[in-house]
Tab-separated table of C-alpha atoms in Angstrom:
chain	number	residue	atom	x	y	z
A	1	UNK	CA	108.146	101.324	97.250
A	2	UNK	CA	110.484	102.238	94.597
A	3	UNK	CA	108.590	100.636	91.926
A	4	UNK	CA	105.092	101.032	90.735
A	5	UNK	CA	103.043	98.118	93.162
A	6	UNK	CA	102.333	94.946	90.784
A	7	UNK	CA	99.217	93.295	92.032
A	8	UNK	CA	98.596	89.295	90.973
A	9	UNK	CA	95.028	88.397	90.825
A	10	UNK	CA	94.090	85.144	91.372
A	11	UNK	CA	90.241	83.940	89.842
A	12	UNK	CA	89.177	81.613	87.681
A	13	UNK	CA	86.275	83.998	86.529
A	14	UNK	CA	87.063	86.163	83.432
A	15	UNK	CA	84.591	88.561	84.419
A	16	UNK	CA	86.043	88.843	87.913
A	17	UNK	CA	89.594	89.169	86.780
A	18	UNK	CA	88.811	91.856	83.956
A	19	UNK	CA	86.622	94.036	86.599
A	20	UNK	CA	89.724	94.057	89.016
A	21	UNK	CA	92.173	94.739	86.911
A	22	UNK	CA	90.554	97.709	86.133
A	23	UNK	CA	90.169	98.885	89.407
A	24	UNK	CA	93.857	98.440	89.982
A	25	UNK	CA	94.995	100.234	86.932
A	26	UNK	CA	92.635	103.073	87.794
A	27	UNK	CA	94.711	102.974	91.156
A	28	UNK	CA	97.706	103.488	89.142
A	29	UNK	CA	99.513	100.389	89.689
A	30	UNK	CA	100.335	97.265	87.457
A	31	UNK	CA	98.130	94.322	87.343
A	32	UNK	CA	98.585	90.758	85.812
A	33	UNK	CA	96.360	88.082	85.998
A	34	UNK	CA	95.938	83.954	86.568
A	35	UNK	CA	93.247	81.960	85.811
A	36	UNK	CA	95.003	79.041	87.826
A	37	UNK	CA	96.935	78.110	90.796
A	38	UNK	CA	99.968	76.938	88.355
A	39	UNK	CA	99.483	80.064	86.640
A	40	UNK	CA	99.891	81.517	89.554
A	41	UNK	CA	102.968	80.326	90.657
A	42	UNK	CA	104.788	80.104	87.602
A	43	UNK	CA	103.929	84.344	87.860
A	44	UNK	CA	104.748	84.517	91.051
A	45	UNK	CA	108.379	82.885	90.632
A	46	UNK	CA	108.980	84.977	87.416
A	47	UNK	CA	107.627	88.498	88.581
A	48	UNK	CA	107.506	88.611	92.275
A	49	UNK	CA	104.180	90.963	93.004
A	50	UNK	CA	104.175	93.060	95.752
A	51	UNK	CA	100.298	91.993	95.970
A	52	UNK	CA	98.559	88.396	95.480
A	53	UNK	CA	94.874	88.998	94.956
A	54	UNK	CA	93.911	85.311	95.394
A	55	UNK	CA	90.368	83.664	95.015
A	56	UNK	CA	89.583	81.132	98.214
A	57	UNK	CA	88.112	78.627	95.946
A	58	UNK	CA	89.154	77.994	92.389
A	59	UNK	CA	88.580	74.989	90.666
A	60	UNK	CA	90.727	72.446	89.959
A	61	UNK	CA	93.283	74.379	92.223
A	62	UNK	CA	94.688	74.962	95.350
A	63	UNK	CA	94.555	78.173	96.934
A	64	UNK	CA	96.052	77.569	100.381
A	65	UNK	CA	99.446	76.219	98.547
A	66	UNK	CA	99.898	79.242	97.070
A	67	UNK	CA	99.640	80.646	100.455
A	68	UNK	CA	102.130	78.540	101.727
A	69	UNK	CA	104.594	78.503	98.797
A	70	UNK	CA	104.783	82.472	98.612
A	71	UNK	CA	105.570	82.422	103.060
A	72	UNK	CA	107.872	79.791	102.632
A	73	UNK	CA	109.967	81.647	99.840
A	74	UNK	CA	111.915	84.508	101.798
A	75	UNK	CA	112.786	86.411	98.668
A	76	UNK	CA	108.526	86.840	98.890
A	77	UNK	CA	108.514	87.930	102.835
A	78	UNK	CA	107.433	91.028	101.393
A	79	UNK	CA	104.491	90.260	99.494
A	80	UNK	CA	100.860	90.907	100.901
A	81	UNK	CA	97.902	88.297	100.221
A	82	UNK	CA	94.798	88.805	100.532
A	83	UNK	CA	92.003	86.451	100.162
A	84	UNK	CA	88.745	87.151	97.599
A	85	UNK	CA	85.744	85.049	99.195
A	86	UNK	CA	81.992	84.720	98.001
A	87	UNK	CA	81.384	83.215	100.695
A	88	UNK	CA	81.224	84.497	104.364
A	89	UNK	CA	82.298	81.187	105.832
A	90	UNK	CA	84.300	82.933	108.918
A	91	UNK	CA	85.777	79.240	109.266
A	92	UNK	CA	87.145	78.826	105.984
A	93	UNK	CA	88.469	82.410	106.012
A	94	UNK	CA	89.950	81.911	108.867
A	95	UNK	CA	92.050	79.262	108.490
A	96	UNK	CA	93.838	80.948	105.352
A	97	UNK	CA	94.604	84.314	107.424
A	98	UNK	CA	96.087	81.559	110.222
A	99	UNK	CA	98.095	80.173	106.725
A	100	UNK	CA	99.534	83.606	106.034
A	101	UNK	CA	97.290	85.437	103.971
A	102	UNK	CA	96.671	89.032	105.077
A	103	UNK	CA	93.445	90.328	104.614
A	104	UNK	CA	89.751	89.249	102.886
A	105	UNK	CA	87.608	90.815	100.509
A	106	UNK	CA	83.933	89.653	99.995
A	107	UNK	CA	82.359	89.140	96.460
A	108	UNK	CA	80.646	90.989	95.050
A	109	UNK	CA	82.980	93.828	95.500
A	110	UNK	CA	81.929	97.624	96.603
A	111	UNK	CA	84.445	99.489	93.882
A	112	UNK	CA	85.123	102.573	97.044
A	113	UNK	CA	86.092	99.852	100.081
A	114	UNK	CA	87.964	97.704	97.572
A	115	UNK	CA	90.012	100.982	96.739
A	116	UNK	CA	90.117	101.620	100.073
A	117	UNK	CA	92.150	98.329	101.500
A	118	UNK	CA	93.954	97.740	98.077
A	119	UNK	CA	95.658	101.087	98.904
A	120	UNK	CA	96.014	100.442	102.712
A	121	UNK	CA	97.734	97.305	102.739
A	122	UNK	CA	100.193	98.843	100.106
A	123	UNK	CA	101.108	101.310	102.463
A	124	UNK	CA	101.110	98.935	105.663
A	125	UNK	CA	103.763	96.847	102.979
A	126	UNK	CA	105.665	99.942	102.469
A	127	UNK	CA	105.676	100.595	106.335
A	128	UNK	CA	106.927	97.464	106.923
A	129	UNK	CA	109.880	98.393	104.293
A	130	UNK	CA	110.973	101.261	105.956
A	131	UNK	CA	110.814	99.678	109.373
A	132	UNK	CA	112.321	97.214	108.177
A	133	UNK	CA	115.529	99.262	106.169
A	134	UNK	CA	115.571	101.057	109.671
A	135	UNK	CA	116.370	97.971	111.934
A	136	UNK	CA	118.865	97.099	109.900
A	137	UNK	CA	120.078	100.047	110.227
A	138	UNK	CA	120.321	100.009	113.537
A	139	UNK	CA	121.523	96.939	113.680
A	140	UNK	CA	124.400	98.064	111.292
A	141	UNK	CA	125.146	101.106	113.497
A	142	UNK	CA	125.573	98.846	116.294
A	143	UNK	CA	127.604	96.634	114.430
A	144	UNK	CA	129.824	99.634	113.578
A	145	UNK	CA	129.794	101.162	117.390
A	146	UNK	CA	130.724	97.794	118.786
A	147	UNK	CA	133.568	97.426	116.333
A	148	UNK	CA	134.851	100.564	117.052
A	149	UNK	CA	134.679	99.783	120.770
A	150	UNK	CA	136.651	96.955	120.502
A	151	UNK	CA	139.244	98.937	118.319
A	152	UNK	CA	139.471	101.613	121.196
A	153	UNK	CA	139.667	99.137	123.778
A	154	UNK	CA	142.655	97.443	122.041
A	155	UNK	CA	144.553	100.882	121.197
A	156	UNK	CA	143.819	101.816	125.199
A	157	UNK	CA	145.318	98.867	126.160
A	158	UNK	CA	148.206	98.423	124.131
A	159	UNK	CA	149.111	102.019	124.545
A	160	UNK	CA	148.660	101.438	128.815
A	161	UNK	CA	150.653	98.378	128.562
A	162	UNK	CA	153.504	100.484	126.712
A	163	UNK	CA	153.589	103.229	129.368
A	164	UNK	CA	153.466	101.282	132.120
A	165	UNK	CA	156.519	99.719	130.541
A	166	UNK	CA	158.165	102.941	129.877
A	167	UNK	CA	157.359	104.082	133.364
A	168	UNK	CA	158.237	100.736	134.867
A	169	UNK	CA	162.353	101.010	133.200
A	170	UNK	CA	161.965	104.544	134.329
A	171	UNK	CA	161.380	103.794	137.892
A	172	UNK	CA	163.833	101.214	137.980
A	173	UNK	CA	166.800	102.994	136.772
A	174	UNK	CA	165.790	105.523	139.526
A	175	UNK	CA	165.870	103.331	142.136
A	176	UNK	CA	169.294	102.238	141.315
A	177	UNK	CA	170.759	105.344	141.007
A	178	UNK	CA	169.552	106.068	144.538
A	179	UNK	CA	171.254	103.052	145.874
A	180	UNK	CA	174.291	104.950	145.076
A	181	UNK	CA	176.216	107.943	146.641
A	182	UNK	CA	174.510	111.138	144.971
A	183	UNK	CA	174.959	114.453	145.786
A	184	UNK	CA	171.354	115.809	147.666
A	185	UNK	CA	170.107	118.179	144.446
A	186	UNK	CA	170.276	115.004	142.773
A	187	UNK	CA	168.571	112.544	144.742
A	188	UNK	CA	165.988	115.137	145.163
A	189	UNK	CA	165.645	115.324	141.649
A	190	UNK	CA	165.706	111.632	141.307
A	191	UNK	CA	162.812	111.394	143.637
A	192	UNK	CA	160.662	114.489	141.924
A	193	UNK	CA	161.069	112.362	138.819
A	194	UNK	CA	159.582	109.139	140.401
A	195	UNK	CA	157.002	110.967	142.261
A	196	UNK	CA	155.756	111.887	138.666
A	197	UNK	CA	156.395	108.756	137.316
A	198	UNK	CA	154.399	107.221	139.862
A	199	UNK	CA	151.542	110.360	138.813
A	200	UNK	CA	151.455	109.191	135.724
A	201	UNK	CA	150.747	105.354	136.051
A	202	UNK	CA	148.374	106.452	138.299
A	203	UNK	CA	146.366	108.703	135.665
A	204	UNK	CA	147.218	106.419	133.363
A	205	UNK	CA	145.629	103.671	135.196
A	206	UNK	CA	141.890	105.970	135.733
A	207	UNK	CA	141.841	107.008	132.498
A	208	UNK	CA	141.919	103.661	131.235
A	209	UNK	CA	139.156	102.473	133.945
A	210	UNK	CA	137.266	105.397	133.047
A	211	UNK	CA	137.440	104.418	129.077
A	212	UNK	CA	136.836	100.608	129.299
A	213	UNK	CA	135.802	99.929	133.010
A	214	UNK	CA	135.351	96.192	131.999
């Protein structure tokens, strides 16, 4: 990441908002703070985090649309969420990793492992950046090769098609002059000429095969 990480938390308890925004900050990274799913995604529109700390149940809220709203927004593809239970309902946890959330942390919070997985999905976010920046490109140089392919192709072609022309007038005017009365040295040298003539569209011919054998 270019920027410092901004982390969203998500809790309707002061207490529990306070205590991790302090953790983050110790981390070294930027924290903000929602007491409400609005909240929430008014803050999310405004300052796109690269983190969503978000509390499974908060009252008068709705946790699992913020879920939705942030993987439904592809400006947001990059943003991790991960879920803060105080419960250990596997079923209910569940069903928001299904939803798109990332990860789970259970209340109350060990300050070390908290650390621990704040950091590592930060980096598995800024993994997923560079993969990302190289498939594209990849997919740029690809781009670029087939282009050039094509380009090559064309020149080859045009440039056979124009010999064969020039070879084509070439062979023709020899083969009227032989129809004629010539002296021997220059029929002979009539023929030498379309011999190579007839060398030429020949290499001609391979090298284009060998170039673009479609």
């Amino acid at each position: 990441m270019s920027r410092t990480p901004l982390i969203l938390i998500v809790d309707d308890e002061e207490i529990i908002r306070n205590i991790l925004e302090k953790l983050i900050r110790a981390l070294g990274f930027e924290a903000i703070t929602a007491a409400s799913s609005s909240d929430a995604l008014a803050m999310i529109d405004q300052q796109r985090p690269d983190l969503i700390l978000l509390d499974i149940m908060i009252p008068g809220s709705n946790s699992m649309e913020i879920i939705e709203t942030v993987r439904e927004d592809q400006a947001l593809n990059k943003t991790a969420i991960v879920m803060i239970s105080g419960t250990d309902d596997l079923n209910a946890i569940a069903s928001f990793i299904k939803a798109g959330a990332d990860d789970f942390l259970l209340k109350p919070f060990n300050a070390t492992l908290f650390k621990a997985r704040i950091v590592n999905v930060l980096e598995q976010i800024s993994i997923q950046q560079e993969k990302r920046g190289l498939l594209s490109a990849i997919a740029d140089g690809k781009l670029k090769l087939t282009k050039a392919e094509s380009a090559r192709d064309q020149f080859c072609s045009k440039l056979s098609h124009d010999l064969n022309n020039a070879l084509t007038g070439i062979m023709m005017a020899g083969d009227l002059l032989l129809m004629g009365e010539l002296p021997d040295h220059v029929t002979k040298g009539i023929d030498n000429i379309l011999e190579s003539t007839e060398e030429m569209t020949r290499i001609i011919k391979q090298a284009r095969e060998k170039i673009s054998p479609r």
